[in-house]
Amino acid sequence: MAAVIPIIFIVVIGVAALRRVNVYSCFTEGAEGALKFTLSLLPCLAAVFMMCALFEESGLSAAITRALSPAAEFLGIPKELTKLVLIKPLSGSGSLAYLTQIISQYGADSRIARCACVCYGSSETVFYLSAVYFAGLKSRAMFAPMAISLISSLAATVAGCALC
């Protein structure tokens, strides 16, 4: 299994040599494109990270969590998971920390912990991924894909909590 990567590398170099492709120049062109993409991505990622920190530190996260807890319970999501549902689209590491806190507080076999694990596993860091995917595009038409991602994450959370 460890030989898979070297074998792929040798096959690619061999096919390129047979086709008379300048492998080094192709590699450097690809690396240059990746570097340009990475540099265009940094401002977007910085904005997402700052938004996450401001969301938590300003107290807005706690206020929204309190306000949305009744709606979450109506949908079948335990009120203790409202913060997790809010944090997950913003920060994977923040939501993982909160998931760990829920598991240690309520126990791994509790309904709340099972629902939290399903919530964590069935949703994605929508804003981070949007920053990564849309950073290289000239078009900034991100609303529809982000809305669909957020709605599908909520639907997956509701369905998962119902199954738990």
PDB file of C-alpha atoms in Angstrom:
ATOM      1  CA  MET A   1       0.000   0.000   0.000  1.00  0.00           C
ATOM      2  CA  ALA A   2       2.900   2.346   0.706  1.00  0.00           C
ATOM      3  CA  ALA A   3       4.142   1.902  -2.859  1.00  0.00           C
ATOM      4  CA  VAL A   4       0.978   3.344  -4.471  1.00  0.00           C
ATOM      5  CA  ILE A   5       2.152   6.980  -4.489  1.00  0.00           C
ATOM      6  CA  PRO A   6       5.635   6.232  -5.873  1.00  0.00           C
ATOM      7  CA  ILE A   7       4.094   3.960  -8.537  1.00  0.00           C
ATOM      8  CA  ILE A   8       1.652   6.701  -9.600  1.00  0.00           C
ATOM      9  CA  PHE A   9       4.541   9.181  -9.684  1.00  0.00           C
ATOM     10  CA  ILE A  10       6.649   6.875 -11.883  1.00  0.00           C
ATOM     11  CA  VAL A  11       3.737   6.125 -14.231  1.00  0.00           C
ATOM     12  CA  VAL A  12       2.962   9.844 -14.681  1.00  0.00           C
ATOM     13  CA  ILE A  13       6.618  10.641 -15.389  1.00  0.00           C
ATOM     14  CA  GLY A  14       6.819   7.680 -17.806  1.00  0.00           C
ATOM     15  CA  VAL A  15       3.680   8.661 -19.739  1.00  0.00           C
ATOM     16  CA  ALA A  16       4.881  12.265 -19.897  1.00  0.00           C
ATOM     17  CA  ALA A  17       8.256  11.135 -21.240  1.00  0.00           C
ATOM     18  CA  LEU A  18       6.568   8.986 -23.900  1.00  0.00           C
ATOM     19  CA  ARG A  19       4.448  11.958 -24.985  1.00  0.00           C
ATOM     20  CA  ARG A  20       7.493  14.232 -24.966  1.00  0.00           C
ATOM     21  CA  VAL A  21       6.002  16.597 -22.351  1.00  0.00           C
ATOM     22  CA  ASN A  22       8.339  18.864 -20.421  1.00  0.00           C
ATOM     23  CA  VAL A  23       7.397  17.654 -16.937  1.00  0.00           C
ATOM     24  CA  TYR A  24       9.401  20.288 -15.091  1.00  0.00           C
ATOM     25  CA  SER A  25       7.809  23.251 -16.891  1.00  0.00           C
ATOM     26  CA  CYS A  26       4.324  21.761 -16.426  1.00  0.00           C
ATOM     27  CA  PHE A  27       5.057  21.293 -12.730  1.00  0.00           C
ATOM     28  CA  THR A  28       6.310  24.853 -12.278  1.00  0.00           C
ATOM     29  CA  GLU A  29       3.287  26.272 -14.168  1.00  0.00           C
ATOM     30  CA  GLY A  30       0.970  24.310 -11.877  1.00  0.00           C
ATOM     31  CA  ALA A  31       2.852  25.441  -8.779  1.00  0.00           C
ATOM     32  CA  GLU A  32       2.645  29.071  -9.965  1.00  0.00           C
ATOM     33  CA  GLY A  33      -1.126  28.752 -10.442  1.00  0.00           C
ATOM     34  CA  ALA A  34      -1.498  27.163  -7.009  1.00  0.00           C
ATOM     35  CA  LEU A  35       0.516  29.966  -5.414  1.00  0.00           C
ATOM     36  CA  LYS A  36      -1.644  32.630  -7.070  1.00  0.00           C
ATOM     37  CA  PHE A  37      -4.786  30.810  -5.902  1.00  0.00           C
ATOM     38  CA  THR A  38      -3.447  30.547  -2.353  1.00  0.00           C
ATOM     39  CA  LEU A  39      -2.689  34.261  -2.258  1.00  0.00           C
ATOM     40  CA  SER A  40      -6.202  35.089  -3.506  1.00  0.00           C
ATOM     41  CA  LEU A  41      -7.635  32.783  -0.847  1.00  0.00           C
ATOM     42  CA  LEU A  42      -5.924  34.391   2.161  1.00  0.00           C
ATOM     43  CA  PRO A  43      -8.156  37.500   2.450  1.00  0.00           C
ATOM     44  CA  CYS A  44     -11.293  35.346   2.259  1.00  0.00           C
ATOM     45  CA  LEU A  45     -10.028  33.001   4.961  1.00  0.00           C
ATOM     46  CA  ALA A  46      -8.977  35.895   7.169  1.00  0.00           C
ATOM     47  CA  ALA A  47     -12.484  37.348   6.888  1.00  0.00           C
ATOM     48  CA  VAL A  48     -14.090  34.009   7.826  1.00  0.00           C
ATOM     49  CA  PHE A  49     -11.789  33.527  10.826  1.00  0.00           C
ATOM     50  CA  MET A  50     -12.386  37.080  12.047  1.00  0.00           C
ATOM     51  CA  MET A  51     -16.149  36.615  11.606  1.00  0.00           C
ATOM     52  CA  CYS A  52     -16.033  33.452  13.720  1.00  0.00           C
ATOM     53  CA  ALA A  53     -14.086  35.135  16.491  1.00  0.00           C
ATOM     54  CA  LEU A  54     -16.322  38.206  16.501  1.00  0.00           C
ATOM     55  CA  PHE A  55     -19.457  36.039  16.472  1.00  0.00           C
ATOM     56  CA  GLU A  56     -18.357  34.229  19.621  1.00  0.00           C
ATOM     57  CA  GLU A  57     -16.650  37.061  21.517  1.00  0.00           C
ATOM     58  CA  SER A  58     -19.363  39.666  20.938  1.00  0.00           C
ATOM     59  CA  GLY A  59     -21.966  37.547  22.690  1.00  0.00           C
ATOM     60  CA  LEU A  60     -24.018  37.410  19.508  1.00  0.00           C
ATOM     61  CA  SER A  61     -23.629  33.628  19.447  1.00  0.00           C
ATOM     62  CA  ALA A  62     -25.131  33.284  22.930  1.00  0.00           C
ATOM     63  CA  ALA A  63     -27.975  35.703  22.167  1.00  0.00           C
ATOM     64  CA  ILE A  64     -28.898  33.955  18.924  1.00  0.00           C
ATOM     65  CA  THR A  65     -28.631  30.572  20.641  1.00  0.00           C
ATOM     66  CA  ARG A  66     -31.116  31.667  23.319  1.00  0.00           C
ATOM     67  CA  ALA A  67     -33.457  33.160  20.729  1.00  0.00           C
ATOM     68  CA  LEU A  68     -33.417  30.111  18.445  1.00  0.00           C
ATOM     69  CA  SER A  69     -33.612  27.402  21.126  1.00  0.00           C
ATOM     70  CA  PRO A  70     -37.438  27.212  21.059  1.00  0.00           C
ATOM     71  CA  ALA A  71     -37.456  26.909  17.248  1.00  0.00           C
ATOM     72  CA  ALA A  72     -34.778  24.209  17.419  1.00  0.00           C
ATOM     73  CA  GLU A  73     -36.794  22.250  19.970  1.00  0.00           C
ATOM     74  CA  PHE A  74     -39.864  22.588  17.754  1.00  0.00           C
ATOM     75  CA  LEU A  75     -37.859  20.997  14.921  1.00  0.00           C
ATOM     76  CA  GLY A  76     -36.750  18.161  17.205  1.00  0.00           C
ATOM     77  CA  ILE A  77     -33.238  19.432  17.836  1.00  0.00           C
ATOM     78  CA  PRO A  78     -32.398  19.464  21.562  1.00  0.00           C
ATOM     79  CA  LYS A  79     -31.963  23.052  22.760  1.00  0.00           C
ATOM     80  CA  GLU A  80     -28.473  22.168  24.019  1.00  0.00           C
ATOM     81  CA  LEU A  81     -27.393  21.703  20.396  1.00  0.00           C
ATOM     82  CA  THR A  82     -28.524  25.097  19.115  1.00  0.00           C
ATOM     83  CA  LYS A  83     -25.054  26.558  19.600  1.00  0.00           C
ATOM     84  CA  LEU A  84     -23.469  23.613  17.781  1.00  0.00           C
ATOM     85  CA  VAL A  85     -25.866  24.066  14.849  1.00  0.00           C
ATOM     86  CA  LEU A  86     -24.906  27.759  14.695  1.00  0.00           C
ATOM     87  CA  ILE A  87     -21.154  27.290  15.061  1.00  0.00           C
ATOM     88  CA  LYS A  88     -20.675  24.390  12.621  1.00  0.00           C
ATOM     89  CA  PRO A  89     -21.159  26.445   9.416  1.00  0.00           C
ATOM     90  CA  LEU A  90     -18.563  28.920  10.686  1.00  0.00           C
ATOM     91  CA  SER A  91     -15.865  26.851  12.347  1.00  0.00           C
ATOM     92  CA  GLY A  92     -15.011  23.173  12.261  1.00  0.00           C
ATOM     93  CA  SER A  93     -12.603  23.369  15.190  1.00  0.00           C
ATOM     94  CA  GLY A  94     -14.992  25.488  17.261  1.00  0.00           C
ATOM     95  CA  SER A  95     -17.829  23.053  16.681  1.00  0.00           C
ATOM     96  CA  LEU A  96     -15.555  20.104  17.488  1.00  0.00           C
ATOM     97  CA  ALA A  97     -14.631  21.744  20.800  1.00  0.00           C
ATOM     98  CA  TYR A  98     -18.300  22.268  21.584  1.00  0.00           C
ATOM     99  CA  LEU A  99     -19.100  18.654  20.552  1.00  0.00           C
ATOM    100  CA  THR A 100     -16.407  17.427  22.942  1.00  0.00           C
ATOM    101  CA  GLN A 101     -17.908  19.562  25.706  1.00  0.00           C
ATOM    102  CA  ILE A 102     -21.397  18.139  25.056  1.00  0.00           C
ATOM    103  CA  ILE A 103     -20.123  14.558  25.127  1.00  0.00           C
ATOM    104  CA  SER A 104     -18.220  15.077  28.370  1.00  0.00           C
ATOM    105  CA  GLN A 105     -21.166  16.893  29.989  1.00  0.00           C
ATOM    106  CA  TYR A 106     -24.003  14.547  28.964  1.00  0.00           C
ATOM    107  CA  GLY A 107     -22.169  11.261  28.358  1.00  0.00           C
ATOM    108  CA  ALA A 108     -21.377   9.577  25.071  1.00  0.00           C
ATOM    109  CA  ASP A 109     -24.489   7.379  25.107  1.00  0.00           C
ATOM    110  CA  SER A 110     -27.007  10.125  25.859  1.00  0.00           C
ATOM    111  CA  ARG A 111     -29.526  11.206  23.241  1.00  0.00           C
ATOM    112  CA  ILE A 112     -28.077  14.723  23.251  1.00  0.00           C
ATOM    113  CA  ALA A 113     -24.547  13.431  22.556  1.00  0.00           C
ATOM    114  CA  ARG A 114     -25.781  11.121  19.783  1.00  0.00           C
ATOM    115  CA  CYS A 115     -27.729  13.981  18.213  1.00  0.00           C
ATOM    116  CA  ALA A 116     -24.670  16.230  18.555  1.00  0.00           C
ATOM    117  CA  CYS A 117     -22.492  13.675  16.767  1.00  0.00           C
ATOM    118  CA  VAL A 118     -25.036  13.352  13.956  1.00  0.00           C
ATOM    119  CA  CYS A 119     -25.296  17.138  13.739  1.00  0.00           C
ATOM    120  CA  TYR A 120     -21.517  17.483  13.573  1.00  0.00           C
ATOM    121  CA  GLY A 121     -21.133  14.725  10.989  1.00  0.00           C
ATOM    122  CA  SER A 122     -24.033  15.719   8.753  1.00  0.00           C
ATOM    123  CA  SER A 123     -23.145  19.369   8.316  1.00  0.00           C
ATOM    124  CA  GLU A 124     -20.226  21.276   6.884  1.00  0.00           C
ATOM    125  CA  THR A 125     -18.266  24.456   7.496  1.00  0.00           C
ATOM    126  CA  VAL A 126     -20.233  26.259   4.792  1.00  0.00           C
ATOM    127  CA  PHE A 127     -18.621  29.677   5.091  1.00  0.00           C
ATOM    128  CA  TYR A 128     -15.064  28.321   5.147  1.00  0.00           C
ATOM    129  CA  LEU A 129     -15.681  26.107   2.116  1.00  0.00           C
ATOM    130  CA  SER A 130     -17.414  28.943   0.299  1.00  0.00           C
ATOM    131  CA  ALA A 131     -14.364  31.126   0.877  1.00  0.00           C
ATOM    132  CA  VAL A 132     -12.128  28.383  -0.518  1.00  0.00           C
ATOM    133  CA  TYR A 133     -14.303  27.512  -3.524  1.00  0.00           C
ATOM    134  CA  PHE A 134     -15.258  31.029  -4.560  1.00  0.00           C
ATOM    135  CA  ALA A 135     -11.917  32.750  -3.912  1.00  0.00           C
ATOM    136  CA  GLY A 136     -10.643  32.025  -7.410  1.00  0.00           C
ATOM    137  CA  LEU A 137     -13.822  33.081  -9.199  1.00  0.00           C
ATOM    138  CA  LYS A 138     -14.521  36.514 -10.577  1.00  0.00           C
ATOM    139  CA  SER A 139     -18.239  36.003  -9.958  1.00  0.00           C
ATOM    140  CA  ARG A 140     -19.372  36.561  -6.401  1.00  0.00           C
ATOM    141  CA  ALA A 141     -22.767  34.888  -6.845  1.00  0.00           C
ATOM    142  CA  MET A 142     -22.416  32.835  -3.678  1.00  0.00           C
ATOM    143  CA  PHE A 143     -25.832  33.317  -2.080  1.00  0.00           C
ATOM    144  CA  ALA A 144     -27.678  30.418  -3.725  1.00  0.00           C
ATOM    145  CA  PRO A 145     -25.001  27.738  -3.116  1.00  0.00           C
ATOM    146  CA  MET A 146     -24.506  28.892   0.475  1.00  0.00           C
ATOM    147  CA  ALA A 147     -28.259  28.985   1.146  1.00  0.00           C
ATOM    148  CA  ILE A 148     -28.669  25.478  -0.287  1.00  0.00           C
ATOM    149  CA  SER A 149     -25.773  24.215   1.844  1.00  0.00           C
ATOM    150  CA  LEU A 150     -27.161  25.783   5.024  1.00  0.00           C
ATOM    151  CA  ILE A 151     -30.683  24.475   4.380  1.00  0.00           C
ATOM    152  CA  SER A 152     -29.408  20.972   3.617  1.00  0.00           C
ATOM    153  CA  SER A 153     -27.282  21.008   6.792  1.00  0.00           C
ATOM    154  CA  LEU A 154     -30.330  21.995   8.840  1.00  0.00           C
ATOM    155  CA  ALA A 155     -32.451  19.326   7.150  1.00  0.00           C
ATOM    156  CA  ALA A 156     -29.782  16.688   7.835  1.00  0.00           C
ATOM    157  CA  THR A 157     -29.607  17.772  11.478  1.00  0.00           C
ATOM    158  CA  VAL A 158     -33.403  17.607  11.893  1.00  0.00           C
ATOM    159  CA  ALA A 159     -33.549  14.177  10.229  1.00  0.00           C
ATOM    160  CA  GLY A 160     -30.598  12.900  12.241  1.00  0.00           C
ATOM    161  CA  CYS A 161     -32.063  14.060  15.552  1.00  0.00           C
ATOM    162  CA  ALA A 162     -35.382  12.447  14.615  1.00  0.00           C
ATOM    163  CA  LEU A 163     -33.593   9.151  13.971  1.00  0.00           C
ATOM    164  CA  CYS A 164     -31.693   9.359  17.268  1.00  0.00           C
TER     165      CYS A 164
END
